[in-house]
PDB file of C-alpha atoms in Angstrom:
ATOM      1  CA  MET A1498     -23.938   2.202 -34.535  1.00  0.00           C
ATOM      2  CA  GLY A1499     -22.081  -0.973 -35.491  1.00  0.00           C
ATOM      3  CA  LYS A1500     -21.260  -3.907 -33.314  1.00  0.00           C
ATOM      4  CA  LEU A1501     -18.708  -3.550 -30.535  1.00  0.00           C
ATOM      5  CA  ARG A1502     -15.364  -5.241 -31.041  1.00  0.00           C
ATOM      6  CA  PHE A1503     -13.793  -7.897 -28.849  1.00  0.00           C
ATOM      7  CA  GLY A1504     -10.193  -7.913 -27.717  1.00  0.00           C
ATOM      8  CA  LEU A1505      -8.004  -9.869 -25.330  1.00  0.00           C
ATOM      9  CA  ILE A1506      -5.743  -8.731 -22.507  1.00  0.00           C
ATOM     10  CA  VAL A1507      -2.341 -10.406 -22.674  1.00  0.00           C
ATOM     11  CA  ARG A1508       0.996 -10.039 -21.028  1.00  0.00           C
ATOM     12  CA  GLY A1509       3.519  -7.754 -22.628  1.00  0.00           C
ATOM     13  CA  LYS A1510       7.036  -9.169 -22.577  1.00  0.00           C
ATOM     14  CA  LYS A1511      10.266  -9.402 -24.487  1.00  0.00           C
ATOM     15  CA  GLU A1512       9.185 -12.636 -26.184  1.00  0.00           C
ATOM     16  CA  ILE A1513       5.976 -11.068 -27.460  1.00  0.00           C
ATOM     17  CA  GLU A1514       5.225 -13.632 -30.158  1.00  0.00           C
ATOM     18  CA  GLU A1515       3.576 -15.981 -27.672  1.00  0.00           C
ATOM     19  CA  SER A1516       1.097 -13.290 -26.654  1.00  0.00           C
ATOM     20  CA  PHE A1517       0.209 -12.315 -30.212  1.00  0.00           C
ATOM     21  CA  GLU A1518      -0.114 -15.969 -31.223  1.00  0.00           C
ATOM     22  CA  LYS A1519      -2.620 -16.421 -28.419  1.00  0.00           C
ATOM     23  CA  VAL A1520      -4.631 -13.410 -29.582  1.00  0.00           C
ATOM     24  CA  VAL A1521      -4.744 -14.656 -33.171  1.00  0.00           C
ATOM     25  CA  SER A1522      -5.445 -18.291 -32.236  1.00  0.00           C
ATOM     26  CA  LEU A1523      -8.584 -17.153 -30.401  1.00  0.00           C
ATOM     27  CA  ASN A1524      -9.732 -15.148 -33.440  1.00  0.00           C
ATOM     28  CA  PHE A1525      -9.143 -11.704 -31.935  1.00  0.00           C
ATOM     29  CA  SER A1526      -7.573  -8.889 -33.914  1.00  0.00           C
ATOM     30  CA  LEU A1527      -7.245  -6.488 -30.984  1.00  0.00           C
ATOM     31  CA  CYS A1528      -5.515  -6.651 -27.633  1.00  0.00           C
ATOM     32  CA  GLN A1529      -4.487  -4.810 -24.500  1.00  0.00           C
ATOM     33  CA  LEU A1530      -0.887  -5.393 -23.420  1.00  0.00           C
ATOM     34  CA  GLY A1531       0.241  -5.188 -19.794  1.00  0.00           C
ATOM     35  CA  PHE A1532       3.796  -4.215 -18.820  1.00  0.00           C
ATOM     36  CA  LEU A1533       5.591  -3.680 -15.540  1.00  0.00           C
ATOM     37  CA  ALA A1534       6.956  -0.142 -15.639  1.00  0.00           C
ATOM     38  CA  GLU A1535      10.160  -1.331 -13.969  1.00  0.00           C
ATOM     39  CA  GLU A1536      10.892  -3.690 -16.884  1.00  0.00           C
ATOM     40  CA  ILE A1537      10.376  -1.525 -19.951  1.00  0.00           C
ATOM     41  CA  ASP A1538      14.108  -0.853 -20.358  1.00  0.00           C
ATOM     42  CA  LEU A1539      14.412  -4.532 -21.292  1.00  0.00           C
ATOM     43  CA  ILE A1540      11.836  -4.242 -24.070  1.00  0.00           C
ATOM     44  CA  ASP A1541      12.078  -2.648 -27.509  1.00  0.00           C
ATOM     45  CA  PRO A1542       8.770  -0.870 -28.259  1.00  0.00           C
ATOM     46  CA  TYR A1543       9.518  -0.708 -31.977  1.00  0.00           C
ATOM     47  CA  TYR A1544      10.001  -4.470 -32.046  1.00  0.00           C
ATOM     48  CA  ILE A1545       6.610  -4.983 -30.393  1.00  0.00           C
ATOM     49  CA  ARG A1546       4.999  -2.551 -32.813  1.00  0.00           C
ATOM     50  CA  LYS A1547       6.466  -4.427 -35.763  1.00  0.00           C
ATOM     51  CA  LYS A1548       5.412  -7.812 -34.399  1.00  0.00           C
ATOM     52  CA  ALA A1549       1.866  -6.568 -33.888  1.00  0.00           C
ATOM     53  CA  GLU A1550       1.768  -5.473 -37.520  1.00  0.00           C
ATOM     54  CA  ASN A1551       3.119  -8.834 -38.652  1.00  0.00           C
ATOM     55  CA  TYR A1552       0.424 -10.687 -36.733  1.00  0.00           C
ATOM     56  CA  GLY A1553      -2.299  -8.273 -37.812  1.00  0.00           C
ATOM     57  CA  VAL A1554      -3.091  -7.365 -34.198  1.00  0.00           C
ATOM     58  CA  GLU A1555      -4.126  -3.886 -33.103  1.00  0.00           C
ATOM     59  CA  ILE A1556      -2.728  -2.861 -29.724  1.00  0.00           C
ATOM     60  CA  PHE A1557      -5.640  -0.768 -28.486  1.00  0.00           C
ATOM     61  CA  SER A1558      -4.166   0.071 -25.101  1.00  0.00           C
ATOM     62  CA  VAL A1559      -1.258  -0.634 -22.799  1.00  0.00           C
ATOM     63  CA  PHE A1560      -1.737  -1.374 -19.103  1.00  0.00           C
ATOM     64  CA  LEU A1561       0.696   0.342 -16.748  1.00  0.00           C
ATOM     65  CA  LEU A1562       1.653  -1.967 -13.880  1.00  0.00           C
ATOM     66  CA  PHE A1563       4.084  -1.586 -10.974  1.00  0.00           C
ATOM     67  CA  LYS A1564       6.034  -4.099  -8.925  1.00  0.00           C
ATOM     68  CA  GLY A1565       4.956  -4.653  -5.344  1.00  0.00           C
ATOM     69  CA  GLN A1566       1.251  -4.017  -5.806  1.00  0.00           C
ATOM     70  CA  ILE A1567      -1.187  -6.132  -3.771  1.00  0.00           C
ATOM     71  CA  PHE A1568      -4.640  -6.350  -5.310  1.00  0.00           C
ATOM     72  CA  ASN A1569      -6.942  -6.508  -2.293  1.00  0.00           C
ATOM     73  CA  ASN A1570      -8.685  -4.223   0.185  1.00  0.00           C
ATOM     74  CA  LYS A1571      -6.323  -5.013   3.071  1.00  0.00           C
ATOM     75  CA  ASP A1572      -2.877  -4.346   1.630  1.00  0.00           C
ATOM     76  CA  GLY A1573      -3.886  -2.462  -1.508  1.00  0.00           C
ATOM     77  CA  PRO A1574      -4.158   1.057  -0.074  1.00  0.00           C
ATOM     78  CA  GLU A1575      -0.483   1.076   0.931  1.00  0.00           C
ATOM     79  CA  THR A1576       0.872  -0.615  -2.202  1.00  0.00           C
ATOM     80  CA  MET A1577      -1.281   0.295  -5.200  1.00  0.00           C
ATOM     81  CA  GLY A1578      -0.483   2.751  -7.951  1.00  0.00           C
ATOM     82  CA  LEU A1579       0.299   6.436  -7.608  1.00  0.00           C
ATOM     83  CA  VAL A1580      -1.984   6.979  -4.635  1.00  0.00           C
ATOM     84  CA  ALA A1581       0.222   5.035  -2.185  1.00  0.00           C
ATOM     85  CA  PRO A1582       2.469   7.764  -0.660  1.00  0.00           C
ATOM     86  CA  LYS A1583       5.422   5.437  -0.077  1.00  0.00           C
ATOM     87  CA  TYR A1584       5.816   4.680  -3.792  1.00  0.00           C
ATOM     88  CA  ARG A1585       4.461   7.872  -5.335  1.00  0.00           C
ATOM     89  CA  GLU A1586       7.670   9.701  -6.204  1.00  0.00           C
ATOM     90  CA  GLU A1587       9.343   6.755  -7.902  1.00  0.00           C
ATOM     91  CA  ARG A1588       6.191   5.661  -9.697  1.00  0.00           C
ATOM     92  CA  LEU A1589       5.626   9.155 -11.033  1.00  0.00           C
ATOM     93  CA  LYS A1590       9.021   8.972 -12.738  1.00  0.00           C
ATOM     94  CA  LEU A1591       8.218   5.521 -14.052  1.00  0.00           C
ATOM     95  CA  SER A1592       4.828   6.663 -15.374  1.00  0.00           C
ATOM     96  CA  LEU A1593       6.302   9.567 -17.331  1.00  0.00           C
ATOM     97  CA  LYS A1594       8.855   7.222 -18.862  1.00  0.00           C
ATOM     98  CA  PHE A1595       6.129   4.693 -19.582  1.00  0.00           C
ATOM     99  CA  SER A1596       4.197   7.276 -21.611  1.00  0.00           C
ATOM    100  CA  ASP A1597       7.204   7.729 -23.904  1.00  0.00           C
ATOM    101  CA  PHE A1598       7.566   3.955 -24.178  1.00  0.00           C
ATOM    102  CA  VAL A1599       3.929   3.613 -25.261  1.00  0.00           C
ATOM    103  CA  LYS A1600       4.298   6.476 -27.741  1.00  0.00           C
ATOM    104  CA  GLU A1601       7.189   4.660 -29.400  1.00  0.00           C
ATOM    105  CA  MET A1602       4.938   1.628 -29.639  1.00  0.00           C
ATOM    106  CA  GLY A1603       2.426   3.757 -31.551  1.00  0.00           C
ATOM    107  CA  VAL A1604      -0.408   3.257 -29.039  1.00  0.00           C
ATOM    108  CA  LYS A1605      -2.814   5.983 -27.979  1.00  0.00           C
ATOM    109  CA  ASN A1606      -4.365   4.631 -24.769  1.00  0.00           C
ATOM    110  CA  ILE A1607      -2.735   3.978 -21.396  1.00  0.00           C
ATOM    111  CA  VAL A1608      -4.696   2.170 -18.666  1.00  0.00           C
ATOM    112  CA  CYS A1609      -3.771   2.011 -14.994  1.00  0.00           C
ATOM    113  CA  HIS A1610      -5.034   1.147 -11.522  1.00  0.00           C
ATOM    114  CA  VAL A1611      -3.907   4.381  -9.847  1.00  0.00           C
ATOM    115  CA  GLY A1612      -4.688   3.064  -6.375  1.00  0.00           C
ATOM    116  CA  PHE A1613      -7.219   3.451  -3.590  1.00  0.00           C
ATOM    117  CA  ILE A1614      -8.321   7.072  -3.963  1.00  0.00           C
ATOM    118  CA  PRO A1615      -9.752   8.420  -0.679  1.00  0.00           C
ATOM    119  CA  ASP A1616     -13.435   9.343  -0.875  1.00  0.00           C
ATOM    120  CA  ASP A1617     -12.902  12.512   1.191  1.00  0.00           C
ATOM    121  CA  GLU A1618     -11.555  15.323  -0.984  1.00  0.00           C
ATOM    122  CA  GLU A1619     -10.130  16.965   2.170  1.00  0.00           C
ATOM    123  CA  ASN A1620      -7.967  13.921   2.904  1.00  0.00           C
ATOM    124  CA  PRO A1621      -4.267  14.898   2.551  1.00  0.00           C
ATOM    125  CA  ILE A1622      -3.612  11.821   0.412  1.00  0.00           C
ATOM    126  CA  TYR A1623      -6.340  12.952  -1.993  1.00  0.00           C
ATOM    127  CA  LYS A1624      -5.077  16.532  -2.103  1.00  0.00           C
ATOM    128  CA  THR A1625      -1.461  15.585  -2.760  1.00  0.00           C
ATOM    129  CA  PHE A1626      -2.437  12.930  -5.309  1.00  0.00           C
ATOM    130  CA  ILE A1627      -4.124  15.408  -7.685  1.00  0.00           C
ATOM    131  CA  PRO A1628      -0.957  17.322  -8.763  1.00  0.00           C
ATOM    132  CA  VAL A1629       0.958  14.046  -9.173  1.00  0.00           C
ATOM    133  CA  MET A1630      -1.773  12.545 -11.321  1.00  0.00           C
ATOM    134  CA  LYS A1631      -2.027  15.747 -13.328  1.00  0.00           C
ATOM    135  CA  LYS A1632       1.662  15.488 -14.263  1.00  0.00           C
ATOM    136  CA  VAL A1633       1.025  12.022 -15.667  1.00  0.00           C
ATOM    137  CA  VAL A1634      -2.013  13.165 -17.642  1.00  0.00           C
ATOM    138  CA  GLU A1635      -0.101  16.191 -18.951  1.00  0.00           C
ATOM    139  CA  LYS A1636       2.702  13.916 -20.151  1.00  0.00           C
ATOM    140  CA  CYS A1637       0.153  11.745 -21.919  1.00  0.00           C
ATOM    141  CA  LYS A1638      -1.322  14.874 -23.508  1.00  0.00           C
ATOM    142  CA  GLU A1639       2.126  15.837 -24.854  1.00  0.00           C
ATOM    143  CA  ASN A1640       2.401  12.373 -26.377  1.00  0.00           C
ATOM    144  CA  GLY A1641      -1.074  12.468 -27.942  1.00  0.00           C
ATOM    145  CA  GLN A1642      -2.416   9.873 -25.508  1.00  0.00           C
ATOM    146  CA  ILE A1643      -5.518   9.286 -23.415  1.00  0.00           C
ATOM    147  CA  PHE A1644      -4.988   8.216 -19.835  1.00  0.00           C
ATOM    148  CA  CYS A1645      -7.684   5.763 -18.757  1.00  0.00           C
ATOM    149  CA  PHE A1646      -8.387   4.998 -15.116  1.00  0.00           C
ATOM    150  CA  GLU A1647      -9.069   1.331 -14.436  1.00  0.00           C
ATOM    151  CA  THR A1648     -12.107   1.041 -12.181  1.00  0.00           C
ATOM    152  CA  GLY A1649     -12.668  -0.886  -9.004  1.00  0.00           C
ATOM    153  CA  GLN A1650     -10.551   0.359  -6.112  1.00  0.00           C
ATOM    154  CA  GLU A1651     -12.565   3.515  -5.509  1.00  0.00           C
ATOM    155  CA  LEU A1652     -16.177   4.612  -5.579  1.00  0.00           C
ATOM    156  CA  PRO A1653     -17.324   5.694  -9.062  1.00  0.00           C
ATOM    157  CA  SER A1654     -18.289   9.091  -7.631  1.00  0.00           C
ATOM    158  CA  THR A1655     -14.756   9.497  -6.228  1.00  0.00           C
ATOM    159  CA  LEU A1656     -13.187   8.644  -9.576  1.00  0.00           C
ATOM    160  CA  LYS A1657     -15.492  11.107 -11.351  1.00  0.00           C
ATOM    161  CA  ARG A1658     -14.478  13.788  -8.839  1.00  0.00           C
ATOM    162  CA  ILE A1659     -10.781  13.153  -9.480  1.00  0.00           C
ATOM    163  CA  ILE A1660     -11.310  13.484 -13.225  1.00  0.00           C
ATOM    164  CA  ILE A1661     -13.073  16.813 -12.730  1.00  0.00           C
ATOM    165  CA  ASP A1662     -10.422  18.049 -10.279  1.00  0.00           C
ATOM    166  CA  ILE A1663      -7.596  17.193 -12.695  1.00  0.00           C
ATOM    167  CA  GLY A1664      -9.488  19.138 -15.336  1.00  0.00           C
ATOM    168  CA  MET A1665      -7.957  17.844 -18.551  1.00  0.00           C
ATOM    169  CA  ASP A1666      -9.609  16.547 -21.714  1.00  0.00           C
ATOM    170  CA  ASN A1667      -7.423  13.501 -22.388  1.00  0.00           C
ATOM    171  CA  ILE A1668      -8.822  11.381 -19.561  1.00  0.00           C
ATOM    172  CA  GLY A1669     -10.967   8.301 -19.978  1.00  0.00           C
ATOM    173  CA  ILE A1670     -12.069   5.202 -18.112  1.00  0.00           C
ATOM    174  CA  ASN A1671     -11.463   1.544 -18.755  1.00  0.00           C
ATOM    175  CA  LEU A1672     -14.590   0.132 -17.137  1.00  0.00           C
ATOM    176  CA  ASP A1673     -13.963  -3.137 -15.348  1.00  0.00           C
ATOM    177  CA  PRO A1674     -17.423  -4.110 -14.087  1.00  0.00           C
ATOM    178  CA  ALA A1675     -16.107  -7.130 -12.194  1.00  0.00           C
ATOM    179  CA  ASN A1676     -13.601  -5.033 -10.244  1.00  0.00           C
ATOM    180  CA  LEU A1677     -16.372  -2.809  -8.946  1.00  0.00           C
ATOM    181  CA  ILE A1678     -17.906  -5.951  -7.462  1.00  0.00           C
ATOM    182  CA  LEU A1679     -14.679  -7.659  -6.373  1.00  0.00           C
ATOM    183  CA  TYR A1680     -13.640  -4.649  -4.302  1.00  0.00           C
ATOM    184  CA  GLY A1681     -17.187  -4.174  -3.030  1.00  0.00           C
ATOM    185  CA  LYS A1682     -17.481  -0.652  -4.419  1.00  0.00           C
ATOM    186  CA  ALA A1683     -20.519  -0.366  -6.693  1.00  0.00           C
ATOM    187  CA  ASN A1684     -23.075  -1.926  -8.985  1.00  0.00           C
ATOM    188  CA  PRO A1685     -21.589  -1.620 -12.509  1.00  0.00           C
ATOM    189  CA  ILE A1686     -24.947  -0.386 -13.854  1.00  0.00           C
ATOM    190  CA  ASP A1687     -24.851   2.577 -11.478  1.00  0.00           C
ATOM    191  CA  ALA A1688     -21.225   3.240 -12.407  1.00  0.00           C
ATOM    192  CA  VAL A1689     -22.166   3.633 -16.069  1.00  0.00           C
ATOM    193  CA  GLU A1690     -24.640   6.374 -15.137  1.00  0.00           C
ATOM    194  CA  ILE A1691     -21.874   8.223 -13.273  1.00  0.00           C
ATOM    195  CA  PHE A1692     -19.040   7.733 -15.775  1.00  0.00           C
ATOM    196  CA  GLY A1693     -21.023   8.357 -18.941  1.00  0.00           C
ATOM    197  CA  GLU A1694     -18.958   9.421 -21.926  1.00  0.00           C
ATOM    198  CA  TYR A1695     -15.664   8.890 -20.082  1.00  0.00           C
ATOM    199  CA  VAL A1696     -15.854   5.128 -20.726  1.00  0.00           C
ATOM    200  CA  LYS A1697     -13.463   4.419 -23.606  1.00  0.00           C
ATOM    201  CA  SER A1698     -13.112   0.642 -23.234  1.00  0.00           C
ATOM    202  CA  MET A1699     -14.168  -2.116 -20.891  1.00  0.00           C
ATOM    203  CA  HIS A1700     -12.964  -5.415 -19.555  1.00  0.00           C
ATOM    204  CA  GLY A1701     -15.157  -8.407 -20.150  1.00  0.00           C
ATOM    205  CA  LYS A1702     -14.835  -9.920 -16.694  1.00  0.00           C
ATOM    206  CA  ASP A1703     -17.256 -11.205 -14.078  1.00  0.00           C
ATOM    207  CA  GLY A1704     -17.121 -11.585 -10.320  1.00  0.00           C
ATOM    208  CA  LEU A1705     -18.804 -12.204  -6.992  1.00  0.00           C
ATOM    209  CA  TRP A1706     -19.114  -9.778  -4.082  1.00  0.00           C
ATOM    210  CA  PRO A1707     -16.690 -10.280  -1.182  1.00  0.00           C
ATOM    211  CA  ASN A1708     -17.998 -11.683   2.080  1.00  0.00           C
ATOM    212  CA  ARG A1709     -17.434  -9.761   5.305  1.00  0.00           C
ATOM    213  CA  ASP A1710     -14.250 -11.656   6.127  1.00  0.00           C
ATOM    214  CA  GLU A1711     -12.793 -11.446   2.617  1.00  0.00           C
ATOM    215  CA  TYR A1712     -10.385  -8.797   1.325  1.00  0.00           C
ATOM    216  CA  LEU A1713     -11.495  -9.331  -2.269  1.00  0.00           C
ATOM    217  CA  GLY A1714     -14.379 -10.995  -4.057  1.00  0.00           C
ATOM    218  CA  LYS A1715     -13.971 -13.919  -6.433  1.00  0.00           C
ATOM    219  CA  GLU A1716     -13.440 -13.615 -10.182  1.00  0.00           C
ATOM    220  CA  VAL A1717     -15.556 -16.147 -12.103  1.00  0.00           C
ATOM    221  CA  PRO A1718     -16.306 -16.956 -15.761  1.00  0.00           C
ATOM    222  CA  ILE A1719     -18.543 -14.448 -17.534  1.00  0.00           C
ATOM    223  CA  GLY A1720     -22.173 -15.320 -16.961  1.00  0.00           C
ATOM    224  CA  GLU A1721     -21.520 -16.924 -13.571  1.00  0.00           C
ATOM    225  CA  GLY A1722     -21.052 -13.731 -11.576  1.00  0.00           C
ATOM    226  CA  MET A1723     -23.024 -10.661 -10.568  1.00  0.00           C
ATOM    227  CA  VAL A1724     -22.408  -8.443 -13.617  1.00  0.00           C
ATOM    228  CA  ASN A1725     -25.603  -7.934 -15.597  1.00  0.00           C
ATOM    229  CA  PHE A1726     -23.929  -7.778 -18.999  1.00  0.00           C
ATOM    230  CA  PRO A1727     -27.107  -7.534 -21.126  1.00  0.00           C
ATOM    231  CA  LEU A1728     -28.249  -4.420 -19.275  1.00  0.00           C
ATOM    232  CA  LEU A1729     -24.739  -3.029 -18.873  1.00  0.00           C
ATOM    233  CA  LEU A1730     -23.983  -3.203 -22.586  1.00  0.00           C
ATOM    234  CA  ARG A1731     -27.376  -1.757 -23.501  1.00  0.00           C
ATOM    235  CA  ARG A1732     -26.766   1.204 -21.192  1.00  0.00           C
ATOM    236  CA  LEU A1733     -23.262   1.718 -22.536  1.00  0.00           C
ATOM    237  CA  LYS A1734     -24.376   1.668 -26.152  1.00  0.00           C
ATOM    238  CA  LYS A1735     -27.194   4.075 -25.327  1.00  0.00           C
ATOM    239  CA  ILE A1736     -24.680   6.709 -24.198  1.00  0.00           C
ATOM    240  CA  GLY A1737     -22.586   6.224 -27.345  1.00  0.00           C
ATOM    241  CA  PHE A1738     -19.971   3.746 -26.188  1.00  0.00           C
ATOM    242  CA  ASN A1739     -18.161   2.180 -29.139  1.00  0.00           C
ATOM    243  CA  GLY A1740     -14.947   1.005 -27.552  1.00  0.00           C
ATOM    244  CA  PRO A1741     -13.777  -2.593 -27.412  1.00  0.00           C
ATOM    245  CA  ILE A1742     -14.729  -5.256 -24.891  1.00  0.00           C
ATOM    246  CA  ILE A1743     -11.380  -6.670 -23.818  1.00  0.00           C
ATOM    247  CA  ILE A1744     -11.824 -10.152 -22.388  1.00  0.00           C
ATOM    248  CA  GLU A1745      -9.946 -10.792 -19.158  1.00  0.00           C
ATOM    249  CA  ARG A1746      -9.819 -14.109 -17.296  1.00  0.00           C
ATOM    250  CA  GLU A1747      -7.383 -14.142 -14.392  1.00  0.00           C
ATOM    251  CA  ILE A1748      -6.393 -17.796 -14.546  1.00  0.00           C
ATOM    252  CA  SER A1749      -4.128 -19.720 -16.907  1.00  0.00           C
ATOM    253  CA  GLY A1750      -4.057 -22.934 -18.884  1.00  0.00           C
ATOM    254  CA  GLU A1751      -6.779 -24.736 -20.791  1.00  0.00           C
ATOM    255  CA  LYS A1752      -9.539 -23.554 -18.462  1.00  0.00           C
ATOM    256  CA  GLN A1753      -8.679 -19.956 -19.252  1.00  0.00           C
ATOM    257  CA  ILE A1754      -8.900 -20.630 -22.999  1.00  0.00           C
ATOM    258  CA  GLU A1755     -12.224 -22.401 -22.528  1.00  0.00           C
ATOM    259  CA  ASP A1756     -13.635 -19.523 -20.478  1.00  0.00           C
ATOM    260  CA  ILE A1757     -12.467 -16.907 -22.982  1.00  0.00           C
ATOM    261  CA  LYS A1758     -14.277 -18.712 -25.789  1.00  0.00           C
ATOM    262  CA  LYS A1759     -17.410 -19.026 -23.673  1.00  0.00           C
ATOM    263  CA  ALA A1760     -17.214 -15.326 -22.796  1.00  0.00           C
ATOM    264  CA  VAL A1761     -17.304 -14.324 -26.456  1.00  0.00           C
ATOM    265  CA  GLU A1762     -20.198 -16.676 -27.078  1.00  0.00           C
ATOM    266  CA  TYR A1763     -22.101 -15.324 -24.088  1.00  0.00           C
ATOM    267  CA  LEU A1764     -21.548 -11.638 -24.910  1.00  0.00           C
ATOM    268  CA  SER A1765     -21.990 -11.773 -28.697  1.00  0.00           C
ATOM    269  CA  PRO A1766     -25.824 -11.390 -28.720  1.00  0.00           C
ATOM    270  CA  TYR A1767     -25.538  -8.108 -26.793  1.00  0.00           C
ATOM    271  CA  ILE A1768     -22.854  -6.230 -28.728  1.00  0.00           C
TER     272      ILE A1768
END
């Protein structure tokens, strides 16, 4: 098996050149783009596809985002993804439309935080979420796509159960080891044992566990958090993982650029 590839997560937007220039300037040839589903009518997917070709950048996956989401354990359950009952109907429509948008962009993988999935399979929110999620996965199947759950807001065992209950073969996982820590859900090493071959890509991101009075842990530069990347990558490669490591650093400015470069340097011996 060859070395794993690096990529960079960047914002998808109408003025896409800035994002692709950033990818190229940091010596990446692969990226993950993130778009708000509510804004895709303002964006031409063919234009983005053409720009990616011009810059020599492969768009490996597209991240499906929604307005109004709050990324923490306090407000997240009522605002995140397709699980939140208040937003489910509208976001289902947006997700189906998003799949067509991504198809026109020529990209195979869609990634999404679907929300805080209840651990109890008898919970009404869990039961009613399954058919909604299945419609999204079926739409992706029609468009030749793989739907990848972003990890972190649910127990790995709960996410594995959902995948089995949906029962389709075009489902994967974008493993974000830091998120599992930030939301206080699991050790990433244990998650790999549960997810196995479902892991199609991963975020290169690190973090610290939340304290008792915190609603979310703290994201930190790779190598300064609690993710054991040497062991994690060894375990992933052992089960046949060959997807990209997409670097994510949730800050901006020069410090972000510095941390991205350091992340590649830190991870390179283990890929």
